[in-house]
Coordinates of C-alpha atoms in Angstrom, one line a residue:
M1 CA 37.2 103.4 -71.9
S2 CA 40.9 103.6 -71.0
H3 CA 41.4 107.2 -70.2
K4 CA 38.4 108.5 -67.6
R5 CA 38.4 112.0 -66.0
I6 CA 36.4 113.8 -63.4
M7 CA 36.5 117.6 -63.4
L8 CA 36.0 119.5 -59.9
F9 CA 34.9 122.8 -60.5
T10 CA 35.0 124.7 -57.5
N11 CA 35.9 128.0 -55.2
E12 CA 36.1 126.1 -51.5
D13 CA 39.7 125.4 -51.0
D14 CA 38.8 123.6 -47.9
P15 CA 35.2 122.0 -48.3
H16 CA 35.2 119.9 -44.9
G17 CA 36.8 122.5 -42.8
N18 CA 37.4 121.2 -39.2
D19 CA 35.5 117.5 -40.1
S20 CA 38.6 115.6 -40.2
A21 CA 36.5 112.0 -40.7
K22 CA 35.1 113.5 -44.1
A23 CA 38.4 114.8 -45.2
S24 CA 39.7 111.1 -44.7
R25 CA 37.2 109.6 -46.6
A26 CA 37.5 111.8 -49.5
R27 CA 41.2 111.1 -49.8
T28 CA 40.3 107.4 -49.6
K29 CA 37.8 107.6 -52.2
A30 CA 40.0 109.8 -54.4
G31 CA 42.9 106.9 -54.0
D32 CA 40.3 104.5 -55.2
L33 CA 39.5 106.3 -58.2
R34 CA 43.5 106.5 -59.1
D35 CA 43.7 102.8 -58.6
T36 CA 40.9 102.3 -61.2
G37 CA 42.4 104.6 -64.1
I38 CA 39.8 107.6 -63.2
F39 CA 41.7 111.0 -62.8
L40 CA 40.5 113.8 -60.5
D41 CA 41.4 117.3 -62.1
L42 CA 40.7 120.6 -60.2
M43 CA 39.3 123.5 -62.2
H44 CA 39.5 126.1 -59.2
L45 CA 38.0 129.4 -59.5
K46 CA 39.0 132.5 -57.9
K47 CA 38.1 133.7 -54.3
R48 CA 38.8 136.6 -52.1
G49 CA 41.9 135.9 -50.5
G50 CA 43.4 133.4 -52.8
F51 CA 42.6 129.6 -53.4
D52 CA 45.1 127.6 -51.3
I53 CA 45.6 124.0 -52.8
S54 CA 47.5 122.5 -50.2
L55 CA 44.6 122.9 -47.6
F56 CA 42.7 119.8 -49.3
Y57 CA 43.2 119.4 -53.1
R58 CA 46.8 118.6 -53.2
D59 CA 46.0 114.9 -51.8
I60 CA 43.2 114.9 -53.8
I61 CA 43.8 115.6 -57.4
S62 CA 45.8 113.2 -59.5
I63 CA 48.1 113.4 -62.4
A64 CA 47.9 110.9 -65.6
E65 CA 51.0 109.2 -67.1
D66 CA 50.8 111.8 -70.2
E67 CA 50.8 114.5 -68.3
D68 CA 53.5 117.2 -66.7
L69 CA 54.1 116.8 -63.2
G70 CA 54.1 119.7 -60.6
V71 CA 52.0 122.2 -63.0
H72 CA 49.0 123.6 -61.3
F73 CA 47.2 126.4 -62.8
E74 CA 46.1 129.5 -60.9
E75 CA 42.3 130.3 -60.3
S76 CA 40.2 131.5 -62.8
S77 CA 38.2 134.7 -63.0
K78 CA 36.9 134.4 -66.5
L79 CA 35.1 132.0 -68.5
E80 CA 37.4 132.2 -71.2
D81 CA 40.3 130.9 -69.0
L82 CA 38.4 128.4 -67.4
L83 CA 37.4 126.8 -70.9
R84 CA 41.0 127.1 -72.0
K85 CA 41.9 124.9 -69.2
V86 CA 39.1 122.2 -70.0
R87 CA 40.6 122.0 -73.5
A88 CA 44.3 121.5 -72.3
K89 CA 42.7 118.7 -70.0
E90 CA 40.5 116.9 -72.5
T91 CA 42.8 116.6 -75.0
R92 CA 45.1 113.5 -74.6
K93 CA 48.8 113.6 -75.5
R94 CA 49.4 110.7 -77.2
V95 CA 53.1 109.4 -77.8
L96 CA 53.8 108.2 -81.5
C97 CA 57.1 106.3 -80.6
R98 CA 59.6 106.3 -77.7
L99 CA 63.2 106.1 -79.1
K100 CA 67.1 106.4 -77.9
L101 CA 68.7 110.0 -78.8
K102 CA 72.2 108.8 -79.4
L103 CA 74.5 111.8 -78.6
S104 CA 77.8 109.6 -79.0
K105 CA 78.5 105.9 -78.7
D106 CA 78.2 105.9 -74.9
T107 CA 75.6 108.4 -74.2
A108 CA 72.2 108.1 -75.0
L109 CA 68.6 109.2 -73.5
T110 CA 65.1 108.3 -74.2
V111 CA 62.9 110.7 -75.6
G112 CA 59.1 110.4 -77.0
I113 CA 58.0 111.7 -80.6
Y114 CA 54.5 113.5 -80.2
N115 CA 52.4 114.2 -83.5
M116 CA 51.2 118.3 -82.7
V117 CA 49.4 118.6 -86.0
Q118 CA 47.4 116.0 -88.0
K119 CA 44.9 116.4 -90.8
A120 CA 41.5 115.6 -89.7
V121 CA 39.7 113.3 -92.2
R122 CA 36.3 112.0 -92.2
P123 CA 35.8 108.7 -90.7
A124 CA 36.0 105.8 -93.2
P125 CA 32.7 103.9 -93.7
V126 CA 32.4 100.4 -92.3
R127 CA 30.7 97.8 -94.4
L128 CA 27.9 95.8 -92.6
Y129 CA 26.0 92.7 -93.7
R130 CA 22.6 93.7 -95.0
E131 CA 20.4 91.3 -92.6
T132 CA 22.1 91.6 -89.2
N133 CA 24.1 95.1 -89.6
E134 CA 27.3 93.4 -88.4
P135 CA 30.6 94.3 -89.5
V136 CA 31.8 91.9 -92.2
K137 CA 35.8 91.3 -92.7
S138 CA 37.5 91.3 -96.2
K139 CA 39.8 88.8 -97.2
T140 CA 42.0 88.4 -100.2
R141 CA 42.8 85.2 -101.9
T142 CA 45.3 84.4 -105.1
F143 CA 44.6 82.0 -107.5
N144 CA 46.7 80.6 -110.4
V145 CA 45.9 81.8 -113.8
N146 CA 46.1 78.5 -115.8
T147 CA 44.8 75.9 -113.5
G148 CA 42.5 78.3 -110.9
S149 CA 43.9 76.5 -107.5
L150 CA 44.2 78.4 -104.8
L151 CA 47.9 79.5 -104.0
L152 CA 49.3 79.9 -100.4
P153 CA 51.7 82.6 -99.4
S154 CA 54.6 80.3 -99.7
D155 CA 53.6 79.7 -103.1
T156 CA 54.3 83.0 -104.5
K157 CA 57.5 85.4 -105.1
R158 CA 57.9 89.2 -105.6
S159 CA 59.3 90.6 -108.4
Q160 CA 60.9 94.4 -109.9
N161 CA 62.0 95.2 -113.2
Y162 CA 65.4 97.0 -113.6
G163 CA 66.9 97.5 -117.0
N164 CA 64.3 95.3 -118.6
R165 CA 65.0 92.7 -116.9
Q166 CA 62.7 90.8 -114.1
I167 CA 64.8 90.6 -110.8
V168 CA 62.7 87.9 -108.6
L169 CA 63.0 88.4 -104.6
E170 CA 62.3 85.9 -101.8
K171 CA 59.8 86.9 -99.0
E172 CA 62.9 87.4 -96.7
E173 CA 64.8 89.1 -99.3
T174 CA 61.8 92.1 -99.5
E175 CA 61.8 92.1 -95.8
E176 CA 65.4 92.6 -95.6
L177 CA 65.5 95.4 -98.2
K178 CA 63.0 97.4 -96.0
R179 CA 65.4 97.2 -93.1
F180 CA 68.0 100.1 -92.8
D181 CA 68.6 100.5 -89.3
E182 CA 67.9 100.1 -85.6
P183 CA 64.7 102.7 -84.5
G184 CA 66.1 105.8 -82.8
L185 CA 67.6 109.4 -83.3
I186 CA 71.3 109.7 -83.9
L187 CA 73.1 113.0 -83.5
I188 CA 75.2 113.8 -86.7
G189 CA 76.1 117.7 -85.4
F190 CA 75.0 121.2 -85.0
K191 CA 74.2 123.9 -87.4
P192 CA 73.3 127.7 -86.8
L193 CA 69.3 128.3 -86.9
I194 CA 69.8 130.7 -89.7
M195 CA 70.7 127.8 -91.9
L196 CA 67.1 126.3 -91.8
K197 CA 65.3 127.9 -94.8
K198 CA 61.4 128.2 -95.3
H199 CA 61.9 126.0 -98.4
H200 CA 63.0 123.2 -96.6
Y201 CA 59.6 122.5 -95.2
L202 CA 58.2 119.1 -96.2
R203 CA 55.4 118.4 -93.8
P204 CA 54.4 119.3 -90.4
S205 CA 57.0 118.7 -87.7
L206 CA 56.8 116.6 -84.8
F207 CA 57.5 117.4 -81.0
V208 CA 60.3 115.8 -79.3
Y209 CA 59.9 115.6 -75.0
P210 CA 62.1 113.3 -72.8
E211 CA 60.8 110.1 -71.3
E212 CA 62.1 109.8 -67.9
S213 CA 60.1 106.5 -67.5
L214 CA 62.3 104.4 -69.4
V215 CA 65.8 105.6 -68.7
N216 CA 66.9 107.7 -65.7
G217 CA 68.4 111.2 -66.1
S218 CA 66.8 111.5 -69.4
S219 CA 65.3 114.8 -68.6
T220 CA 68.1 116.1 -67.2
L221 CA 70.4 115.6 -70.0
F222 CA 67.4 116.7 -72.5
I223 CA 67.0 120.0 -70.3
A224 CA 70.6 120.5 -70.6
L225 CA 71.0 120.0 -74.2
L226 CA 67.8 122.4 -75.0
T227 CA 69.4 125.4 -72.8
K228 CA 72.8 125.3 -74.7
C229 CA 71.1 125.0 -78.1
L230 CA 68.7 128.1 -76.8
E231 CA 72.0 129.9 -75.6
K232 CA 73.8 129.2 -78.8
E233 CA 71.1 129.5 -81.5
V234 CA 72.1 126.0 -82.8
M235 CA 70.2 123.4 -84.3
A236 CA 70.9 119.6 -83.8
V237 CA 70.7 117.6 -87.3
C238 CA 69.7 113.9 -86.7
R239 CA 69.2 110.7 -88.6
Y240 CA 65.8 109.8 -87.4
T241 CA 64.3 106.2 -88.1
P242 CA 60.9 106.0 -86.5
R243 CA 60.4 102.1 -87.1
R244 CA 62.5 98.9 -88.5
N245 CA 60.6 98.9 -91.8
I246 CA 60.6 102.7 -92.8
P247 CA 63.8 104.4 -94.2
P248 CA 65.7 107.0 -92.4
Y249 CA 65.0 110.8 -92.4
F250 CA 67.5 113.7 -92.0
V251 CA 65.7 115.9 -89.5
A252 CA 66.7 119.1 -87.7
L253 CA 65.8 119.4 -84.0
L254 CA 64.8 122.8 -83.4
P255 CA 64.9 124.3 -79.8
Q256 CA 62.2 125.4 -78.2
E257 CA 61.6 127.7 -74.9
E258 CA 58.9 127.0 -72.2
E259 CA 56.3 129.8 -72.2
L260 CA 53.4 130.3 -69.7
D261 CA 50.9 133.2 -69.9
D262 CA 49.2 135.4 -67.0
Q263 CA 47.2 132.4 -65.8
K264 CA 50.4 130.2 -65.4
I265 CA 49.0 128.2 -68.1
Q266 CA 51.6 126.8 -70.6
V267 CA 51.4 128.2 -73.7
T268 CA 54.6 126.5 -75.4
P269 CA 56.0 123.6 -73.7
P270 CA 59.9 123.1 -73.7
G271 CA 61.5 120.7 -75.9
F272 CA 62.6 120.2 -79.7
Q273 CA 60.6 120.6 -82.8
L274 CA 61.3 117.8 -85.4
V275 CA 61.7 119.3 -89.1
F276 CA 62.2 116.7 -91.6
L277 CA 64.9 117.9 -94.1
P278 CA 64.7 117.2 -97.9
Y279 CA 67.1 114.5 -99.6
A280 CA 69.1 115.9 -102.8
D281 CA 66.5 113.7 -104.8
D282 CA 63.6 115.8 -103.1
K283 CA 64.6 119.0 -104.6
R284 CA 63.5 120.5 -108.1
K285 CA 64.8 123.2 -110.5
V286 CA 62.3 125.0 -111.9
P287 CA 63.2 127.5 -115.1
F288 CA 61.9 130.7 -114.1
T289 CA 60.9 133.1 -116.5
E290 CA 62.1 136.7 -116.6
K291 CA 60.6 138.8 -114.0
V292 CA 59.0 142.3 -114.7
M293 CA 59.7 145.1 -112.5
A294 CA 57.0 147.3 -111.0
N295 CA 57.5 150.6 -110.7
P296 CA 57.6 152.7 -107.1
E297 CA 53.9 153.8 -107.9
Q298 CA 52.7 150.3 -108.4
I299 CA 54.7 149.0 -105.5
D300 CA 53.1 151.7 -102.8
K301 CA 49.6 151.4 -104.2
M302 CA 50.0 147.4 -103.5
K303 CA 51.3 148.2 -99.8
A304 CA 48.2 150.2 -99.1
I305 CA 46.1 147.3 -100.5
V306 CA 48.2 145.0 -98.1
Q307 CA 47.9 147.2 -94.8
K308 CA 44.1 147.7 -95.2
L309 CA 43.7 143.6 -95.4
R310 CA 46.0 142.6 -92.7
F311 CA 44.3 140.8 -89.8
N312 CA 45.1 138.6 -86.7
Y313 CA 45.1 134.9 -87.9
R314 CA 44.5 131.9 -85.5
S315 CA 44.2 128.5 -86.8
D316 CA 42.0 127.6 -84.2
S317 CA 39.4 130.1 -85.5
F318 CA 38.7 128.3 -88.8
E319 CA 36.9 124.9 -88.9
N320 CA 36.9 122.6 -91.7
P321 CA 33.6 123.0 -93.4
V322 CA 33.7 119.8 -95.1
L323 CA 34.0 118.0 -91.6
Q324 CA 31.3 120.2 -90.2
Q325 CA 28.9 119.2 -92.8
H326 CA 29.7 115.6 -92.7
F327 CA 29.0 115.6 -88.7
R328 CA 25.5 117.4 -89.1
N329 CA 24.5 115.0 -91.7
L330 CA 25.2 112.1 -89.4
E331 CA 23.6 114.0 -86.5
V332 CA 20.4 114.4 -88.7
L333 CA 20.6 110.4 -89.3
A334 CA 21.2 109.4 -85.6
L335 CA 18.4 112.1 -84.0
D336 CA 15.8 111.4 -87.0
L337 CA 15.7 115.0 -87.8
M338 CA 14.3 116.6 -90.9
E339 CA 17.1 118.3 -92.4
P340 CA 20.7 119.0 -91.4
E341 CA 21.8 122.6 -90.4
Q342 CA 23.8 124.0 -92.8
A343 CA 27.3 124.5 -91.8
E344 CA 28.9 128.1 -92.0
D345 CA 32.0 127.9 -94.2
L346 CA 34.4 130.6 -92.6
T347 CA 37.1 130.1 -95.0
L348 CA 35.1 132.0 -97.9
P349 CA 36.3 135.9 -98.1
K350 CA 33.9 138.5 -96.6
I351 CA 33.6 140.2 -100.0
E352 CA 31.4 143.6 -98.6
A353 CA 33.8 144.1 -95.7
I354 CA 36.7 143.9 -98.2
D355 CA 35.3 146.2 -100.5
K356 CA 34.5 148.6 -98.0
R357 CA 38.0 148.5 -96.4
L358 CA 39.7 148.9 -99.6
G359 CA 37.2 151.6 -101.2
S360 CA 38.7 153.0 -104.5
L361 CA 42.4 151.4 -103.9
V362 CA 41.1 148.4 -106.1
N363 CA 40.0 150.8 -109.2
E364 CA 43.7 153.0 -108.4
F365 CA 45.7 149.7 -108.6
K366 CA 44.1 148.4 -111.9
E367 CA 44.8 151.6 -113.8
L368 CA 48.6 151.9 -113.1
V369 CA 49.1 147.9 -113.9
Y370 CA 46.2 146.8 -116.5
P371 CA 45.4 148.1 -119.6
P372 CA 42.3 150.0 -120.3
D373 CA 39.9 147.4 -121.1
Y374 CA 41.0 144.9 -118.6
S375 CA 38.3 142.9 -116.9
P376 CA 38.9 140.1 -114.5
E377 CA 35.7 138.6 -115.3
G378 CA 36.2 138.9 -119.1
K379 CA 35.9 135.5 -121.2
A380 CA 37.9 134.5 -124.2
P381 CA 36.3 135.3 -127.8
K382 CA 34.7 132.4 -129.0
R383 CA 36.4 130.6 -132.0
R384 CA 34.4 131.3 -135.4
Q385 CA 32.7 128.4 -136.9
D386 CA 32.8 127.9 -140.3
D387 CA 29.9 127.2 -142.9
E388 CA 29.8 123.7 -142.3
G389 CA 28.6 124.1 -138.6
L390 CA 29.5 121.5 -135.9
G391 CA 30.3 118.9 -138.6
S392 CA 33.4 120.7 -139.2
K393 CA 35.1 119.5 -136.5
R394 CA 36.1 116.2 -138.8
P395 CA 39.5 116.9 -140.4
K396 CA 39.0 117.4 -144.1
M397 CA 40.5 114.6 -146.4
E398 CA 43.0 116.2 -148.8
L399 CA 44.6 113.1 -150.0
S400 CA 43.3 111.0 -152.8
E401 CA 43.6 107.2 -153.2
E402 CA 46.5 107.8 -155.5
E403 CA 48.4 109.5 -153.1
L404 CA 47.3 107.3 -150.3
R405 CA 48.9 104.6 -152.5
A406 CA 52.1 106.6 -153.3
H407 CA 52.9 106.9 -149.5
V408 CA 52.4 103.0 -148.9
N409 CA 54.7 102.2 -151.8
K410 CA 57.2 104.8 -150.7
G411 CA 56.7 103.7 -146.7
T412 CA 55.9 107.3 -145.9
L413 CA 52.4 106.6 -144.5
G414 CA 53.5 107.1 -141.0
K415 CA 54.1 110.9 -141.7
L416 CA 50.2 111.5 -141.7
T417 CA 48.5 112.6 -138.1
V418 CA 45.9 110.0 -136.7
P419 CA 43.0 112.1 -137.8
M420 CA 44.2 112.0 -141.5
L421 CA 44.5 108.1 -141.1
K422 CA 41.0 107.8 -139.4
E423 CA 39.7 110.1 -142.1
A424 CA 41.1 108.0 -145.3
C425 CA 39.9 104.8 -143.2
R426 CA 36.3 105.9 -143.4
V427 CA 36.4 107.2 -146.7
C428 CA 38.0 103.5 -148.0
G429 CA 35.0 101.8 -146.0
L430 CA 37.2 100.3 -143.7
K431 CA 36.8 100.1 -140.0
G432 CA 39.9 101.5 -138.2
G433 CA 41.4 101.2 -134.4
L434 CA 42.4 103.6 -132.0
K435 CA 46.0 103.6 -132.3
K436 CA 48.1 104.9 -135.0
Q437 CA 49.7 101.5 -135.8
E438 CA 46.5 99.9 -136.3
L439 CA 45.5 102.5 -138.7
L440 CA 49.0 102.1 -140.8
D441 CA 48.4 98.1 -140.9
I442 CA 44.8 98.7 -141.9
L443 CA 45.3 101.1 -145.0
T444 CA 48.7 99.0 -146.0
K445 CA 46.9 95.8 -146.2
H446 CA 43.9 97.5 -148.2
F447 CA 46.3 99.0 -150.8
Q448 CA 48.3 96.0 -150.9
K449 CA 45.3 93.8 -151.9
N450 CA 44.2 96.2 -154.4

């Protein structure tokens, strides 16, 4: 493992008391663990008189490279607070990339880009060799269609069609087309925060935080920029190129102020939210139909329904039921259990609780909006079947052979529909194709011969 951590749960701020020898050996052991990449975290509990970190643990605990310096939680008095600290420690903050944020031609600082929200998916299955259960590797080879000989990468080229013309590109040319700019963030200007609209949302935002380890002074310049953006309520519009072979994006850097809770635990870190902005090509104009206005009575009734169904939403309260069931199935296979435990789907609405809350509001709203015979579960009336039963689905042949021959002579056979052409082929004893042009060719040859 590249990242190991030991959590110390204690309510004793000076465990060795007056025994300086034991305290010295503990500090030496902590230093040895730190050198081997094992980090010590203090999860101190509340005690009378307060917990004094400076007595012993200030020299013992260590800070990982991906964590903030100088941040120590207050002692915990509740189990919920302790669990929050553990979760905050066990989740590593991995940086996606480290880039330069260029404010001008001669001024730049280094920042780290963090992915705060990422869709959790099921792990991809690994192909194994049947006899040894060892992972197998896939290789792709290219062969010549005419000779069957093996082709090397230097024997192939790439092409794209533009205006019905094939444009052949060399390997170097295709690689050059992917390179737009050097990776980095380039400041374009500032805009008021109110200019950013909800419909500009394209994908989850990233988080920007200074990287002092690469360029000294980056944190100071970053905090100055963040403070001024918060004071003036503006966002920074930038050109963002994450890597060489990725096209640039227009992004908005939204300032975010640090927030701490009562336990001095950081709820919101200071930095910028990197929001992706749409290009002109990404926008679509939808022809909206004419809207029907609701009367005040209908609006008031819906307000009452919305007020009854309000609840406090927390994203961490809902787990993906598909993922949870997948892991339960794996657990059964790994532990050789009888059957998996059924995962609870927390995304399903609680129908009974909703009906109890709303009472008669739903029926009153239906009477105001829908017609008297409205039924949300009503099914569309079935189509009547004619006397021929299921066989009547086949289109009727309304044209005689003389009429078909006349269409062939006049060149108007293409005006007939595909079902009529298929029925004509069946009546004439011809094997028809699937496409209209094939049916036209078959019927034309048939009548020209006869």
